[in-house]
mmCIF file of C-alpha atoms in Angstrom:
data_model
loop_
_atom_site.group_PDB
_atom_site.id
_atom_site.type_symbol
_atom_site.label_atom_id
_atom_site.label_comp_id
_atom_site.label_asym_id
_atom_site.label_seq_id
_atom_site.Cartn_x
_atom_site.Cartn_y
_atom_site.Cartn_z
ATOM 1 C CA MET A 129 0.000 0.000 0.000
ATOM 2 C CA THR A 130 1.442 3.366 -1.083
ATOM 3 C CA GLU A 131 1.703 6.070 1.577
ATOM 4 C CA SER A 132 -0.143 9.269 0.738
ATOM 5 C CA VAL A 133 1.958 12.438 0.676
ATOM 6 C CA ALA A 134 0.586 15.382 2.625
ATOM 7 C CA PRO A 135 -0.240 18.360 0.391
ATOM 8 C CA ILE A 136 1.758 21.586 0.602
ATOM 9 C CA ARG A 137 -0.117 23.966 2.899
ATOM 10 C CA VAL A 138 -0.111 27.538 1.556
ATOM 11 C CA ALA A 139 -1.210 30.824 3.123
ATOM 12 C CA LEU A 140 -2.097 33.828 0.942
ATOM 13 C CA VAL A 141 -1.451 37.357 2.210
ATOM 14 C CA ASP A 142 -2.566 40.207 -0.051
ATOM 15 C CA ASP A 143 -4.844 43.183 0.481
ATOM 16 C CA GLN A 144 -6.573 42.632 -2.869
ATOM 17 C CA GLN A 145 -9.288 39.999 -2.670
ATOM 18 C CA LEU A 146 -9.232 39.402 -6.421
ATOM 19 C CA VAL A 147 -5.500 38.674 -6.292
ATOM 20 C CA ARG A 148 -6.007 36.170 -3.489
ATOM 21 C CA ALA A 149 -8.868 34.547 -5.377
ATOM 22 C CA GLY A 150 -6.737 34.198 -8.499
ATOM 23 C CA LEU A 151 -3.839 32.721 -6.558
ATOM 24 C CA ARG A 152 -6.147 30.278 -4.773
ATOM 25 C CA MET A 153 -7.693 29.150 -8.058
ATOM 26 C CA VAL A 154 -4.286 28.388 -9.581
ATOM 27 C CA LEU A 155 -2.901 26.681 -6.478
ATOM 28 C CA GLU A 156 -5.919 24.519 -5.743
ATOM 29 C CA SER A 157 -6.011 23.253 -9.320
ATOM 30 C CA GLN A 158 -3.139 21.005 -8.202
ATOM 31 C CA PRO A 159 -3.636 17.842 -6.120
ATOM 32 C CA ASP A 160 -0.476 18.418 -4.056
ATOM 33 C CA ILE A 161 -1.296 21.979 -2.880
ATOM 34 C CA VAL A 162 -3.982 23.283 -0.538
ATOM 35 C CA VAL A 163 -4.677 26.847 0.603
ATOM 36 C CA VAL A 164 -5.169 26.807 4.378
ATOM 37 C CA ALA A 165 -5.373 30.517 5.198
ATOM 38 C CA GLU A 166 -5.904 33.964 3.730
ATOM 39 C CA ALA A 167 -5.227 37.421 5.154
ATOM 40 C CA SER A 168 -5.563 40.965 3.856
ATOM 41 C CA ASP A 169 -2.623 42.467 5.763
ATOM 42 C CA GLY A 170 0.416 41.506 7.820
ATOM 43 C CA ALA A 171 -1.311 41.781 11.196
ATOM 44 C CA ALA A 172 -4.125 39.467 10.136
ATOM 45 C CA ALA A 173 -1.554 37.104 8.619
ATOM 46 C CA LEU A 174 0.352 36.786 11.886
ATOM 47 C CA THR A 175 -2.909 36.037 13.713
ATOM 48 C CA GLU A 176 -3.970 33.422 11.170
ATOM 49 C CA LEU A 177 -0.562 31.768 11.071
ATOM 50 C CA GLY A 178 -0.608 31.595 14.848
ATOM 51 C CA ARG A 179 -3.535 29.210 14.695
ATOM 52 C CA VAL A 180 -3.105 27.518 11.306
ATOM 53 C CA ARG A 181 0.030 25.669 10.225
ATOM 54 C CA ALA A 182 1.331 26.565 6.771
ATOM 55 C CA ASP A 183 4.369 25.368 4.847
ATOM 56 C CA VAL A 184 4.642 28.319 2.466
ATOM 57 C CA VAL A 185 3.366 31.893 2.688
ATOM 58 C CA LEU A 186 2.848 34.050 -0.400
ATOM 59 C CA MET A 187 3.279 37.549 1.041
ATOM 60 C CA ASP A 188 2.477 40.829 -0.664
ATOM 61 C CA VAL A 189 4.836 43.675 0.232
ATOM 62 C CA GLN A 190 2.676 46.789 0.320
ATOM 63 C CA MET A 191 -0.380 46.344 2.549
ATOM 64 C CA PRO A 192 -2.234 48.494 5.113
ATOM 65 C CA ARG A 193 -1.616 48.296 8.868
ATOM 66 C CA VAL A 194 1.335 45.874 8.894
ATOM 67 C CA ASP A 195 3.250 45.564 5.604
ATOM 68 C CA GLY A 196 4.695 42.358 4.216
ATOM 69 C CA ILE A 197 8.278 43.159 5.220
ATOM 70 C CA SER A 198 7.416 43.716 8.882
ATOM 71 C CA ALA A 199 5.150 40.664 8.935
ATOM 72 C CA SER A 200 7.858 38.503 7.353
ATOM 73 C CA ARG A 201 10.471 39.718 9.831
ATOM 74 C CA THR A 202 8.210 38.881 12.786
ATOM 75 C CA LEU A 203 7.121 35.559 11.337
ATOM 76 C CA LEU A 204 10.613 34.403 10.387
ATOM 77 C CA ALA A 205 12.047 35.146 13.835
ATOM 78 C CA ASP A 206 10.637 31.720 14.713
ATOM 79 C CA PRO A 207 12.968 28.943 13.445
ATOM 80 C CA GLU A 208 9.908 26.776 12.808
ATOM 81 C CA ALA A 209 8.215 29.426 10.668
ATOM 82 C CA PRO A 210 6.939 28.614 7.189
ATOM 83 C CA LYS A 211 8.928 29.709 4.166
ATOM 84 C CA VAL A 212 7.975 33.111 2.779
ATOM 85 C CA VAL A 213 7.805 34.053 -0.884
ATOM 86 C CA VAL A 214 7.452 37.799 -1.418
ATOM 87 C CA LEU A 215 5.074 38.964 -4.131
ATOM 88 C CA THR A 216 6.553 41.992 -5.865
ATOM 89 C CA THR A 217 6.464 44.064 -9.031
ATOM 90 C CA PHE A 218 10.072 45.325 -8.546
ATOM 91 C CA ASP A 219 8.669 48.850 -8.534
ATOM 92 C CA ASN A 220 10.226 49.365 -5.088
ATOM 93 C CA ASP A 221 13.682 47.838 -5.048
ATOM 94 C CA ASP A 222 14.352 48.940 -1.481
ATOM 95 C CA TYR A 223 11.542 46.631 -0.356
ATOM 96 C CA VAL A 224 13.295 43.754 -2.120
ATOM 97 C CA VAL A 225 16.496 44.320 -0.146
ATOM 98 C CA GLN A 226 14.521 44.570 3.088
ATOM 99 C CA ALA A 227 12.709 41.333 2.270
ATOM 100 C CA ILE A 228 16.020 39.534 1.751
ATOM 101 C CA ALA A 229 17.227 40.794 5.108
ATOM 102 C CA ALA A 230 13.949 39.711 6.708
ATOM 103 C CA GLY A 231 14.586 36.148 5.589
ATOM 104 C CA ALA A 232 12.356 35.719 2.544
ATOM 105 C CA SER A 233 13.119 32.598 0.544
ATOM 106 C CA GLY A 234 12.526 34.281 -2.776
ATOM 107 C CA PHE A 235 10.453 36.533 -4.956
ATOM 108 C CA LEU A 236 7.659 36.171 -7.436
ATOM 109 C CA LEU A 237 6.298 38.762 -9.825
ATOM 110 C CA LYS A 238 2.570 39.237 -9.422
ATOM 111 C CA ASP A 239 2.052 38.772 -13.133
ATOM 112 C CA ALA A 240 4.106 35.556 -13.265
ATOM 113 C CA PRO A 241 2.615 32.704 -15.307
ATOM 114 C CA PRO A 242 0.656 30.095 -13.296
ATOM 115 C CA GLU A 243 3.339 27.468 -13.884
ATOM 116 C CA ASP A 244 5.943 29.767 -12.292
ATOM 117 C CA LEU A 245 3.728 30.236 -9.248
ATOM 118 C CA LEU A 246 3.293 26.480 -8.818
ATOM 119 C CA ASP A 247 6.988 25.838 -9.340
ATOM 120 C CA ALA A 248 7.869 28.518 -6.771
ATOM 121 C CA VAL A 249 5.667 26.966 -4.090
ATOM 122 C CA ARG A 250 7.067 23.485 -4.682
ATOM 123 C CA THR A 251 10.664 24.706 -4.855
ATOM 124 C CA VAL A 252 10.462 26.636 -1.591
ATOM 125 C CA HIS A 253 8.704 23.733 0.100
ATOM 126 C CA ARG A 254 11.671 21.518 -0.832
ATOM 127 C CA GLY A 255 13.934 23.953 0.990
ATOM 128 C CA ASP A 256 15.441 25.701 -2.017
ATOM 129 C CA ALA A 257 15.262 29.327 -3.101
ATOM 130 C CA VAL A 258 12.504 30.321 -5.471
ATOM 131 C CA MET A 259 14.880 31.981 -7.900
ATOM 132 C CA ALA A 260 17.269 30.013 -10.052
ATOM 133 C CA PRO A 261 20.869 31.290 -10.074
ATOM 134 C CA ARG A 262 20.363 33.206 -13.332
ATOM 135 C CA ALA A 263 17.210 34.797 -11.911
ATOM 136 C CA THR A 264 19.340 35.863 -8.951
ATOM 137 C CA ARG A 265 21.522 37.746 -11.430
ATOM 138 C CA ARG A 266 18.486 39.610 -12.715
ATOM 139 C CA LEU A 267 17.501 40.431 -9.149
ATOM 140 C CA LEU A 268 20.970 41.849 -8.496
ATOM 141 C CA ARG A 269 20.562 44.193 -11.433
ATOM 142 C CA HIS A 270 17.570 45.681 -9.588
ATOM 143 C CA VAL A 271 18.970 45.755 -6.052
ATOM 144 C CA SER A 272 22.607 46.701 -6.649
ATOM 145 C CA PRO A 273 21.872 50.448 -6.198
ATOM 146 C CA MET A 274 20.385 49.658 -2.786
ATOM 147 C CA LEU A 275 23.423 47.548 -1.865
ATOM 148 C CA GLU A 276 25.640 50.492 -2.794
ATOM 149 C CA GLN A 277 23.666 52.731 -0.427
ATOM 150 C CA THR A 278 24.013 50.288 2.476
ATOM 151 C CA ALA A 279 27.774 49.964 1.855
ATOM 152 C CA ALA A 280 28.321 53.193 3.768
ATOM 153 C CA THR A 281 26.823 51.672 6.918
ATOM 154 C CA LYS A 282 29.548 49.749 8.703
ATOM 155 C CA ASP A 283 27.185 47.802 10.924
ATOM 156 C CA THR A 284 25.844 45.999 7.845
ATOM 157 C CA TYR A 285 29.079 44.002 7.601
ATOM 158 C CA VAL A 286 29.633 40.552 9.074
ATOM 159 C CA ASP A 287 32.680 38.360 9.640
ATOM 160 C CA LEU A 288 33.133 35.104 7.776
ATOM 161 C CA PRO A 289 32.541 32.053 9.985
ATOM 162 C CA GLU A 290 35.848 30.699 11.266
ATOM 163 C CA ASP A 291 34.980 27.168 10.178
ATOM 164 C CA LEU A 292 34.351 28.197 6.556
ATOM 165 C CA THR A 293 37.068 26.503 4.490
ATOM 166 C CA PRO A 294 38.932 28.252 1.653
ATOM 167 C CA ARG A 295 37.038 26.124 -0.878
ATOM 168 C CA GLU A 296 33.720 27.033 0.737
ATOM 169 C CA VAL A 297 34.657 30.724 0.535
ATOM 170 C CA GLU A 298 35.294 30.250 -3.196
ATOM 171 C CA VAL A 299 31.942 28.513 -3.608
ATOM 172 C CA LEU A 300 30.141 31.253 -1.653
ATOM 173 C CA THR A 301 31.728 33.916 -3.851
ATOM 174 C CA ALA A 302 30.690 32.009 -6.979
ATOM 175 C CA MET A 303 27.139 31.678 -5.653
ATOM 176 C CA ALA A 304 27.060 35.424 -5.041
ATOM 177 C CA HIS A 305 27.985 35.986 -8.678
ATOM 178 C CA GLY A 306 24.988 33.873 -9.704
ATOM 179 C CA LEU A 307 26.773 30.713 -10.823
ATOM 180 C CA SER A 308 24.731 27.525 -10.874
ATOM 181 C CA ASN A 309 26.004 24.326 -9.277
ATOM 182 C CA GLY A 310 26.994 23.073 -12.718
ATOM 183 C CA GLU A 311 28.953 26.237 -13.458
ATOM 184 C CA ILE A 312 30.674 26.051 -10.070
ATOM 185 C CA ALA A 313 31.611 22.418 -10.760
ATOM 186 C CA GLU A 314 33.083 23.404 -14.120
ATOM 187 C CA ARG A 315 35.007 26.380 -12.715
ATOM 188 C CA PHE A 316 36.642 24.446 -9.869
ATOM 189 C CA VAL A 317 36.764 21.035 -11.607
ATOM 190 C CA LEU A 318 34.534 19.359 -9.034
ATOM 191 C CA SER A 319 31.811 16.746 -9.267
ATOM 192 C CA ALA A 320 28.177 17.813 -9.031
ATOM 193 C CA ALA A 321 27.812 15.891 -5.765
ATOM 194 C CA THR A 322 30.822 17.672 -4.249
ATOM 195 C CA VAL A 323 29.472 21.082 -5.211
ATOM 196 C CA LYS A 324 26.098 20.230 -3.724
ATOM 197 C CA THR A 325 27.840 19.287 -0.468
ATOM 198 C CA HIS A 326 29.850 22.530 -0.446
ATOM 199 C CA VAL A 327 26.738 24.622 -1.112
ATOM 200 C CA GLY A 328 24.884 22.903 1.707
ATOM 201 C CA ARG A 329 27.734 23.545 4.119
ATOM 202 C CA VAL A 330 28.027 27.179 3.038
ATOM 203 C CA LEU A 331 24.332 27.767 3.666
ATOM 204 C CA ALA A 332 24.517 26.062 7.062
ATOM 205 C CA LYS A 333 27.671 27.843 8.245
ATOM 206 C CA THR A 334 26.520 31.287 7.132
ATOM 207 C CA GLY A 335 23.011 30.785 8.509
ATOM 208 C CA SER A 336 21.548 31.386 5.048
ATOM 209 C CA ARG A 337 18.146 29.930 4.227
ATOM 210 C CA ASP A 338 18.980 29.716 0.532
ATOM 211 C CA ARG A 339 21.083 31.228 -2.278
ATOM 212 C CA VAL A 340 19.351 34.582 -2.021
ATOM 213 C CA GLN A 341 20.409 34.898 1.603
ATOM 214 C CA ALA A 342 23.918 33.704 0.686
ATOM 215 C CA VAL A 343 24.257 36.534 -1.857
ATOM 216 C CA LEU A 344 23.453 39.101 0.827
ATOM 217 C CA PHE A 345 25.848 37.441 3.281
ATOM 218 C CA ALA A 346 28.674 37.463 0.719
ATOM 219 C CA PHE A 347 28.133 41.179 0.153
ATOM 220 C CA ARG A 348 28.017 41.960 3.869
ATOM 221 C CA ALA A 349 31.186 39.913 4.423
ATOM 222 C CA GLY A 350 33.004 41.930 1.760
ATOM 223 C CA LEU A 351 33.551 38.998 -0.612
ATOM 224 C CA VAL A 352 31.952 40.861 -3.502
ATOM 225 C CA ARG A 353 31.086 44.468 -4.248
ATOM 226 C CA PRO A 354 27.789 45.729 -5.659
ATOM 227 C CA ASP A 355 29.499 46.931 -8.849
ATOM 228 C CA GLU A 356 30.900 43.412 -9.383
ATOM 229 C CA LEU A 357 27.445 41.917 -8.887
ATOM 230 C CA LEU A 358 25.997 44.409 -11.335
ATOM 231 C CA ARG A 359 28.525 43.379 -14.021
ATOM 232 C CA THR A 360 27.722 39.692 -13.577
ATOM 233 C CA ALA A 361 24.006 40.472 -13.773
ATOM 234 C CA GLN A 362 24.306 41.534 -17.402
#
């Protein structure tokens, strides 16, 4: 007898009811996804998620009362919190940087095709970042100006973990430049399995939830500069 797999439990947070309805329709067309909660702002989301368990939260950024950034920061302070995917139009790049710092696992454009939405939910649920490495490059093209602005603030910098090996530093730097695992393997003449192990250790040692967080950590540690990231984002 085959064991049934529990569906991915998703919460929708957006102040526009029509947006939530559209997202629900797409998500619940799939047998492995179920919408367990909805909220129209960050405050309501925190209340709902306090009583309903979710695996993934699709969180709008700009909402009344409590915005998506503040709600994500509060929610993700709990190590057992669900993964958060920020819904954005990239109209406000400073929000994107704040969302990264708050611990978001990735980003999704509101006008993304349905298949991208479904893939994002499944990818985050597996523990990976929503954005593929090349999508990370495109993100960097948007947020590099904001990274330049924060460069003047010394308290944004962090030290590299002492147990990070020289090879892991190289892998982290490559990740920050948007290289995929395959590209990292080719650059350093490593097997795919070895690169996967290095990436996993880098994420664990730097306390990064995913590649997006690793990019921010690499910047804050001084491994790469915003202008370098901007060049690789071309």
